[in-house]
Amino acid sequence: MPVTTSMERDQLELAREIRELVRQKNAVILAHNYQVPEVQEIADHVGDSLGLAVEATKTKADIIVFCGVHFMAETAKILNPEKKVLLPNLAAGCSLADSITPESLDEWKQRYPDHYVVTYINSSAEVKAMSDICCTSANAVSVVRSVPAQKILFTPDRNLGRWVAKQVPEKEVVIYDGCCPVHDVLRGANVKKVRELLPDAVLIAHPECREDIIAMADVVCSTSGMIAAVGRFPERKRFIIATENGILHQLKKRYPDKEFILADGCIGCRLNCPYMKTITLVEVERSLREELFEVEVERDIAERARLAIERMLAVPRDA
Ligand code: 13P
Ligand code: SF4
């Protein structure tokens, strides 16, 4: 019989209490693929930024508990102004979203006045409100291809922007200078070394990775795109994953007979988003019980940001 430790028993008890609160309060828990496994396990939906934004438009719940980072909860609130949206830990920010402010975007817009502004969902509501359309890593190529303009200002992620610009050579893309420190710290040399050790492995990279890693990758896609991509290689056993370590939970769950190796060759050393990991079962339980921390977006900002998000939602995912 498997032995459970007291810590595991505490977690099981917390998980049970959380699900009971979800039922009593007519809530829904949305969790990003980078959340810790135990949080993913108590969620109603686990997905990438796009998938969770879509789930937020579909839910009939009164309360959305967003186990992800602030810009994701804010997006859910913008799409559901009448619902209560909770972020279990206010420390769950995002360095990439913080790399662009309304002031810095304004400066870039003045430099490129006739450019159509495409903004990655990893941004604040204010920045979205100043943009023409949003995109995520799952639809960025289709969004840029679809916009009714030749000249694009792509913000804030430079790695995603460069990758998109290569996929859509018919557009002129000016790229803002932000990045995700979790992905940008990964170097081509690290990935090359792991590849040399595992020459039979498929390399799947997130488009927030640097250009040289993207150039080496067999597949470039969003976090949920990675889960689907593994299914397209039924003969292959090993996969090198160039993104945050939380994704390993869904990958191992879906493909228990395959092996997944993080692209830095070191589990959780660098490919770890400290913001995503601020949310634990303890915080989720408190969030539901005390209805903390409520995410609010000013009405005028929310209305303009919603326009940019809704334009994005009308574009299909990248193939
Ligand atoms: P996805 O939309 O691919 O899940 O990515 C979100 C993110 O924050 C990547 O760092
Ligand atoms: Fe932001 Fe990077 Fe963390 Fe994603 S991994 S939430 S982009 S800091």
Short mmCIF file of C-alpha atoms and ligand atoms in Angstrom, two decimals:
data_model
loop_
_atom_site.label_atom_id
_atom_site.label_comp_id
_atom_site.label_asym_id
_atom_site.label_seq_id
_atom_site.Cartn_x
_atom_site.Cartn_y
_atom_site.Cartn_z
CA MET A 1 0.00 0.00 0.00
CA PRO A 2 1.48 3.46 -0.90
CA VAL A 3 2.57 5.47 2.14
CA THR A 4 1.33 9.09 2.43
CA THR A 5 3.40 11.61 4.37
CA SER A 6 1.79 14.12 6.74
CA MET A 7 2.58 16.86 4.20
CA GLU A 8 0.74 14.95 1.48
CA ARG A 9 -2.20 14.41 3.87
CA ASP A 10 -2.28 18.18 4.60
CA GLN A 11 -2.29 18.89 0.87
CA LEU A 12 -5.08 16.39 0.24
CA GLU A 13 -7.14 17.98 3.02
CA LEU A 14 -6.51 21.49 1.62
CA ALA A 15 -7.43 20.33 -1.87
CA ARG A 16 -10.68 18.85 -0.52
CA GLU A 17 -11.50 22.11 1.32
CA ILE A 18 -10.78 24.15 -1.81
CA ARG A 19 -13.09 22.05 -3.95
CA GLU A 20 -15.83 22.35 -1.30
CA LEU A 21 -15.45 26.17 -1.31
CA VAL A 22 -15.58 26.16 -5.12
CA ARG A 23 -18.90 24.30 -4.92
CA GLN A 24 -20.40 26.48 -2.16
CA LYS A 25 -19.42 29.77 -3.81
CA ASN A 26 -20.11 28.80 -7.43
CA ALA A 27 -16.50 29.54 -8.32
CA VAL A 28 -14.19 28.31 -11.05
CA ILE A 29 -10.42 27.82 -10.75
CA LEU A 30 -8.35 28.61 -13.83
CA ALA A 31 -4.67 27.61 -13.64
CA HIS A 32 -1.80 28.33 -15.99
CA ASN A 33 0.48 25.52 -17.19
CA TYR A 34 3.35 26.97 -15.08
CA GLN A 35 1.55 26.56 -11.74
CA VAL A 36 2.85 24.04 -9.20
CA PRO A 37 1.39 20.54 -9.82
CA GLU A 38 -0.88 20.53 -6.76
CA VAL A 39 -2.52 23.79 -7.89
CA GLN A 40 -2.96 22.44 -11.43
CA GLU A 41 -4.62 19.37 -9.90
CA ILE A 42 -7.36 21.34 -8.07
CA ALA A 43 -8.15 23.56 -11.07
CA ASP A 44 -11.24 23.29 -13.29
CA HIS A 45 -9.19 24.29 -16.33
CA VAL A 46 -5.42 24.29 -16.93
CA GLY A 47 -4.09 26.00 -20.02
CA ASP A 48 -2.04 28.66 -21.77
CA SER A 49 -2.86 32.39 -21.73
CA LEU A 50 -5.16 32.13 -24.73
CA GLY A 51 -6.98 29.01 -23.52
CA LEU A 52 -7.60 30.54 -20.10
CA ALA A 53 -8.82 33.84 -21.60
CA VAL A 54 -11.29 31.83 -23.70
CA GLU A 55 -12.40 29.81 -20.63
CA ALA A 56 -12.98 33.11 -18.82
CA THR A 57 -15.45 34.14 -21.54
CA LYS A 58 -17.36 30.85 -21.20
CA THR A 59 -17.73 30.41 -17.46
CA LYS A 60 -21.07 30.65 -15.65
CA ALA A 61 -19.35 30.87 -12.25
CA ASP A 62 -19.78 33.95 -10.03
CA ILE A 63 -16.15 33.95 -8.90
CA ILE A 64 -13.04 33.27 -11.01
CA VAL A 65 -9.97 32.29 -9.00
CA PHE A 66 -7.04 32.90 -11.30
CA CYS A 67 -4.00 30.79 -10.49
CA GLY A 68 -1.55 32.51 -12.77
CA VAL A 69 -0.08 35.99 -12.86
CA HIS A 70 -1.68 39.41 -12.53
CA PHE A 71 -2.06 40.28 -16.24
CA MET A 72 -3.93 36.99 -16.78
CA ALA A 73 -6.38 37.70 -13.93
CA GLU A 74 -6.78 41.25 -15.24
CA THR A 75 -7.63 39.89 -18.70
CA ALA A 76 -10.28 37.62 -17.12
CA LYS A 77 -11.72 40.66 -15.28
CA ILE A 78 -11.79 42.77 -18.45
CA LEU A 79 -13.74 40.00 -20.19
CA ASN A 80 -16.06 39.56 -17.17
CA PRO A 81 -16.62 42.98 -15.59
CA GLU A 82 -19.62 41.72 -13.60
CA LYS A 83 -17.77 38.77 -12.01
CA LYS A 84 -15.47 38.70 -9.01
CA VAL A 85 -11.94 37.80 -10.17
CA LEU A 86 -9.47 36.75 -7.48
CA LEU A 87 -5.68 36.48 -7.67
CA PRO A 88 -4.54 34.32 -4.71
CA ASN A 89 -1.23 36.15 -4.26
CA LEU A 90 -0.61 39.81 -5.16
CA ALA A 91 3.09 39.07 -5.62
CA ALA A 92 2.22 37.13 -8.81
CA GLY A 93 3.43 39.78 -11.26
CA CYS A 94 5.38 39.42 -14.51
CA SER A 95 8.71 41.11 -15.38
CA LEU A 96 7.84 41.09 -19.06
CA ALA A 97 4.51 42.87 -18.44
CA ASP A 98 6.39 45.37 -16.24
CA SER A 99 8.87 46.09 -19.04
CA ILE A 100 6.30 48.27 -20.81
CA THR A 101 4.43 51.19 -19.23
CA PRO A 102 1.81 53.53 -20.71
CA GLU A 103 4.55 56.20 -20.85
CA SER A 104 7.10 54.02 -22.66
CA LEU A 105 4.46 52.79 -25.12
CA ASP A 106 3.39 56.38 -25.73
CA GLU A 107 7.00 57.28 -26.56
CA TRP A 108 7.25 54.38 -29.05
CA LYS A 109 3.91 55.29 -30.61
CA GLN A 110 5.14 58.85 -31.14
CA ARG A 111 8.28 57.47 -32.82
CA TYR A 112 6.19 55.20 -35.08
CA PRO A 113 2.92 57.14 -35.46
CA ASP A 114 1.56 55.27 -38.48
CA HIS A 115 2.16 51.78 -37.01
CA TYR A 116 -0.57 49.38 -35.92
CA VAL A 117 0.12 48.36 -32.30
CA VAL A 118 0.09 44.61 -31.58
CA THR A 119 0.59 43.94 -27.88
CA TYR A 120 1.38 40.60 -26.26
CA ILE A 121 -1.13 39.64 -23.58
CA ASN A 122 1.76 39.82 -21.06
CA SER A 123 1.05 43.53 -20.44
CA SER A 124 -1.04 45.71 -18.15
CA ALA A 125 -4.64 46.72 -18.86
CA GLU A 126 -3.46 50.31 -19.46
CA VAL A 127 -1.00 49.17 -22.13
CA LYS A 128 -3.64 46.95 -23.77
CA ALA A 129 -6.01 49.93 -23.78
CA MET A 130 -3.43 51.88 -25.84
CA SER A 131 -3.02 49.02 -28.34
CA ASP A 132 -4.94 48.12 -31.48
CA ILE A 133 -4.97 44.38 -30.88
CA CYS A 134 -3.55 41.83 -28.43
CA CYS A 135 -1.93 38.48 -29.15
CA THR A 136 -0.62 35.51 -27.21
CA SER A 137 2.14 33.04 -28.04
CA ALA A 138 -0.61 30.79 -29.47
CA ASN A 139 -1.90 33.23 -32.11
CA ALA A 140 0.78 35.94 -32.59
CA VAL A 141 1.61 34.94 -36.18
CA SER A 142 -2.06 34.80 -37.23
CA VAL A 143 -2.79 38.09 -35.47
CA VAL A 144 0.06 39.97 -37.20
CA ARG A 145 -0.89 38.42 -40.55
CA SER A 146 -4.55 39.38 -40.07
CA VAL A 147 -4.24 43.04 -39.11
CA PRO A 148 -5.37 45.65 -41.67
CA ALA A 149 -1.97 47.39 -41.76
CA GLN A 150 1.44 46.95 -43.32
CA LYS A 151 3.46 48.61 -40.55
CA ILE A 152 3.33 47.00 -37.12
CA LEU A 153 4.68 48.03 -33.74
CA PHE A 154 5.03 44.78 -31.79
CA THR A 155 5.26 45.06 -27.98
CA PRO A 156 6.69 44.19 -25.48
CA ASP A 157 8.53 40.86 -26.09
CA ARG A 158 11.45 41.20 -28.52
CA ASN A 159 12.03 37.45 -28.89
CA LEU A 160 8.40 36.72 -29.76
CA GLY A 161 8.40 39.81 -32.01
CA ARG A 162 11.48 38.65 -33.95
CA TRP A 163 10.05 35.18 -34.42
CA VAL A 164 6.71 36.56 -35.62
CA ALA A 165 8.43 39.00 -38.00
CA LYS A 166 10.25 36.06 -39.62
CA GLN A 167 6.99 34.15 -40.08
CA VAL A 168 5.26 37.14 -41.64
CA PRO A 169 7.92 38.68 -43.97
CA GLU A 170 5.27 40.60 -45.91
CA LYS A 171 4.80 42.99 -42.93
CA GLU A 172 7.22 45.63 -41.61
CA VAL A 173 7.55 44.91 -37.89
CA VAL A 174 9.18 47.31 -35.42
CA ILE A 175 9.89 45.51 -32.15
CA TYR A 176 9.87 46.92 -28.62
CA ASP A 177 12.76 45.95 -26.34
CA GLY A 178 11.18 43.87 -23.54
CA CYS A 179 11.79 40.24 -22.64
CA CYS A 180 10.91 37.54 -20.16
CA PRO A 181 13.93 37.01 -17.89
CA VAL A 182 12.98 33.37 -17.30
CA HIS A 183 13.24 32.54 -21.02
CA ASP A 184 15.83 35.11 -22.04
CA VAL A 185 18.39 33.75 -19.57
CA LEU A 186 18.52 30.48 -21.50
CA ARG A 187 21.47 30.46 -23.89
CA GLY A 188 21.93 28.64 -27.17
CA ALA A 189 25.10 27.05 -25.78
CA ASN A 190 23.14 25.38 -22.94
CA VAL A 191 20.53 24.00 -25.32
CA LYS A 192 23.18 22.86 -27.82
CA LYS A 193 24.91 20.89 -25.07
CA VAL A 194 21.67 19.16 -24.04
CA ARG A 195 20.94 18.40 -27.70
CA GLU A 196 24.38 16.86 -28.20
CA LEU A 197 23.78 14.58 -25.21
CA LEU A 198 20.32 13.60 -26.54
CA PRO A 199 20.58 13.64 -30.34
CA ASP A 200 17.35 11.64 -30.75
CA ALA A 201 15.23 14.16 -28.79
CA VAL A 202 12.72 16.61 -30.27
CA LEU A 203 13.37 20.23 -29.22
CA ILE A 204 10.21 22.24 -28.44
CA ALA A 205 10.70 25.93 -27.60
CA HIS A 206 8.49 28.75 -26.39
CA PRO A 207 8.72 31.85 -28.63
CA GLU A 208 9.87 33.94 -25.63
CA CYS A 209 13.25 32.13 -26.01
CA ARG A 210 16.16 33.86 -27.76
CA GLU A 211 16.50 33.77 -31.54
CA ASP A 212 19.33 31.17 -31.65
CA ILE A 213 17.25 28.70 -29.59
CA ILE A 214 14.20 29.28 -31.77
CA ALA A 215 16.38 28.61 -34.84
CA MET A 216 17.46 25.23 -33.37
CA ALA A 217 13.93 24.16 -32.34
CA ASP A 218 11.86 21.52 -34.14
CA VAL A 219 8.65 23.15 -32.89
CA VAL A 220 7.99 26.70 -31.59
CA CYS A 221 4.67 27.17 -29.79
CA SER A 222 2.71 28.23 -26.71
CA THR A 223 2.67 26.13 -23.55
CA SER A 224 -0.54 24.30 -24.47
CA GLY A 225 0.79 24.05 -28.02
CA MET A 226 3.66 22.01 -26.56
CA ILE A 227 1.26 19.44 -25.12
CA ALA A 228 -0.40 19.05 -28.52
CA ALA A 229 2.97 19.01 -30.33
CA VAL A 230 4.27 15.95 -28.45
CA GLY A 231 1.28 14.01 -29.82
CA ARG A 232 2.52 14.71 -33.36
CA PHE A 233 5.70 12.65 -32.71
CA PRO A 234 4.31 9.21 -31.76
CA GLU A 235 7.59 7.43 -32.67
CA ARG A 236 9.82 9.71 -30.55
CA LYS A 237 10.53 9.02 -26.89
CA ARG A 238 12.48 12.06 -25.67
CA PHE A 239 11.63 15.76 -25.76
CA ILE A 240 13.77 18.75 -24.77
CA ILE A 241 11.50 21.48 -23.46
CA ALA A 242 12.59 25.13 -23.64
CA THR A 243 10.15 26.81 -21.29
CA GLU A 244 9.25 27.14 -17.61
CA ASN A 245 9.38 23.93 -15.54
CA GLY A 246 5.67 23.93 -14.54
CA ILE A 247 4.74 22.61 -17.99
CA LEU A 248 6.36 19.26 -17.12
CA HIS A 249 3.36 18.31 -14.97
CA GLN A 250 0.84 18.32 -17.85
CA LEU A 251 3.36 16.78 -20.25
CA LYS A 252 4.11 13.84 -17.93
CA LYS A 253 0.42 13.39 -17.15
CA ARG A 254 -0.53 13.26 -20.82
CA TYR A 255 2.47 11.21 -21.98
CA PRO A 256 3.60 8.97 -19.08
CA ASP A 257 5.73 6.79 -21.37
CA LYS A 258 7.78 9.71 -22.78
CA GLU A 259 10.76 11.50 -21.26
CA PHE A 260 10.91 15.29 -20.88
CA ILE A 261 14.13 17.16 -20.24
CA LEU A 262 14.31 20.91 -19.56
CA ALA A 263 16.46 22.70 -22.11
CA ASP A 264 18.92 24.03 -19.52
CA GLY A 265 19.61 20.43 -18.45
CA CYS A 266 18.81 21.30 -14.84
CA ILE A 267 15.36 20.80 -13.37
CA GLY A 268 14.05 24.08 -12.05
CA CYS A 269 17.45 25.84 -11.75
CA ARG A 270 16.77 28.69 -14.09
CA LEU A 271 13.65 27.81 -16.00
CA ASN A 272 11.54 28.75 -13.01
CA CYS A 273 9.13 31.68 -12.92
CA PRO A 274 9.19 33.01 -9.34
CA TYR A 275 5.92 34.88 -9.92
CA MET A 276 3.99 31.78 -10.98
CA LYS A 277 5.36 29.90 -7.99
CA THR A 278 4.01 32.41 -5.44
CA ILE A 279 0.65 30.62 -5.60
CA THR A 280 0.27 27.59 -3.35
CA LEU A 281 -2.72 25.58 -2.11
CA VAL A 282 -2.63 27.61 1.13
CA GLU A 283 -3.08 30.85 -0.84
CA VAL A 284 -5.81 29.38 -3.04
CA GLU A 285 -7.80 28.21 -0.01
CA ARG A 286 -7.47 31.62 1.71
CA SER A 287 -8.32 33.38 -1.53
CA LEU A 288 -11.59 31.49 -1.85
CA ARG A 289 -12.50 31.62 1.84
CA GLU A 290 -11.80 35.35 2.29
CA GLU A 291 -12.42 36.34 -1.36
CA LEU A 292 -8.94 37.83 -1.77
CA PHE A 293 -7.38 39.52 -3.72
CA GLU A 294 -9.99 41.08 -5.93
CA VAL A 295 -8.69 42.33 -9.28
CA GLU A 296 -10.25 45.59 -10.45
CA VAL A 297 -9.80 47.50 -13.71
CA GLU A 298 -11.01 51.07 -14.19
CA ARG A 299 -14.07 51.13 -16.47
CA ASP A 300 -12.71 53.33 -19.23
CA ILE A 301 -9.41 51.39 -19.40
CA ALA A 302 -11.25 48.06 -19.31
CA GLU A 303 -13.52 49.06 -22.21
CA ARG A 304 -10.60 50.03 -24.45
CA ALA A 305 -8.53 47.01 -23.43
CA ARG A 306 -11.53 44.71 -24.09
CA LEU A 307 -11.66 45.93 -27.66
CA ALA A 308 -8.02 44.90 -28.23
CA ILE A 309 -8.60 41.51 -26.54
CA GLU A 310 -11.84 40.81 -28.41
CA ARG A 311 -10.19 41.61 -31.76
CA MET A 312 -7.58 39.01 -30.83
CA LEU A 313 -10.18 36.41 -29.82
CA ALA A 314 -11.72 36.67 -33.30
CA VAL A 315 -8.43 35.41 -34.83
CA PRO A 316 -7.85 31.61 -34.82
CA ARG A 317 -4.88 29.96 -33.10
CA ASP A 318 -1.70 29.57 -35.20
CA ALA A 319 -1.61 26.32 -37.14
P1 13P B 1 1.61 30.84 -22.80
O1 13P B 1 0.55 31.77 -23.26
O2 13P B 1 2.30 30.13 -23.92
O3 13P B 1 1.08 29.88 -21.79
O4 13P B 1 2.77 31.69 -22.12
C1 13P B 1 2.55 32.56 -21.06
C2 13P B 1 3.79 33.02 -20.45
O5 13P B 1 3.78 33.82 -19.53
C3 13P B 1 5.03 32.53 -20.99
O6 13P B 1 6.08 32.99 -20.20
FE1 SF4 B 2 6.12 36.66 -17.05
FE2 SF4 B 2 8.21 35.27 -17.86
FE3 SF4 B 2 6.91 34.51 -15.70
FE4 SF4 B 2 5.78 34.22 -18.14
S1 SF4 B 2 7.59 33.16 -17.35
S2 SF4 B 2 4.79 35.02 -16.30
S3 SF4 B 2 6.58 36.04 -19.15
S4 SF4 B 2 8.08 36.42 -15.96
#
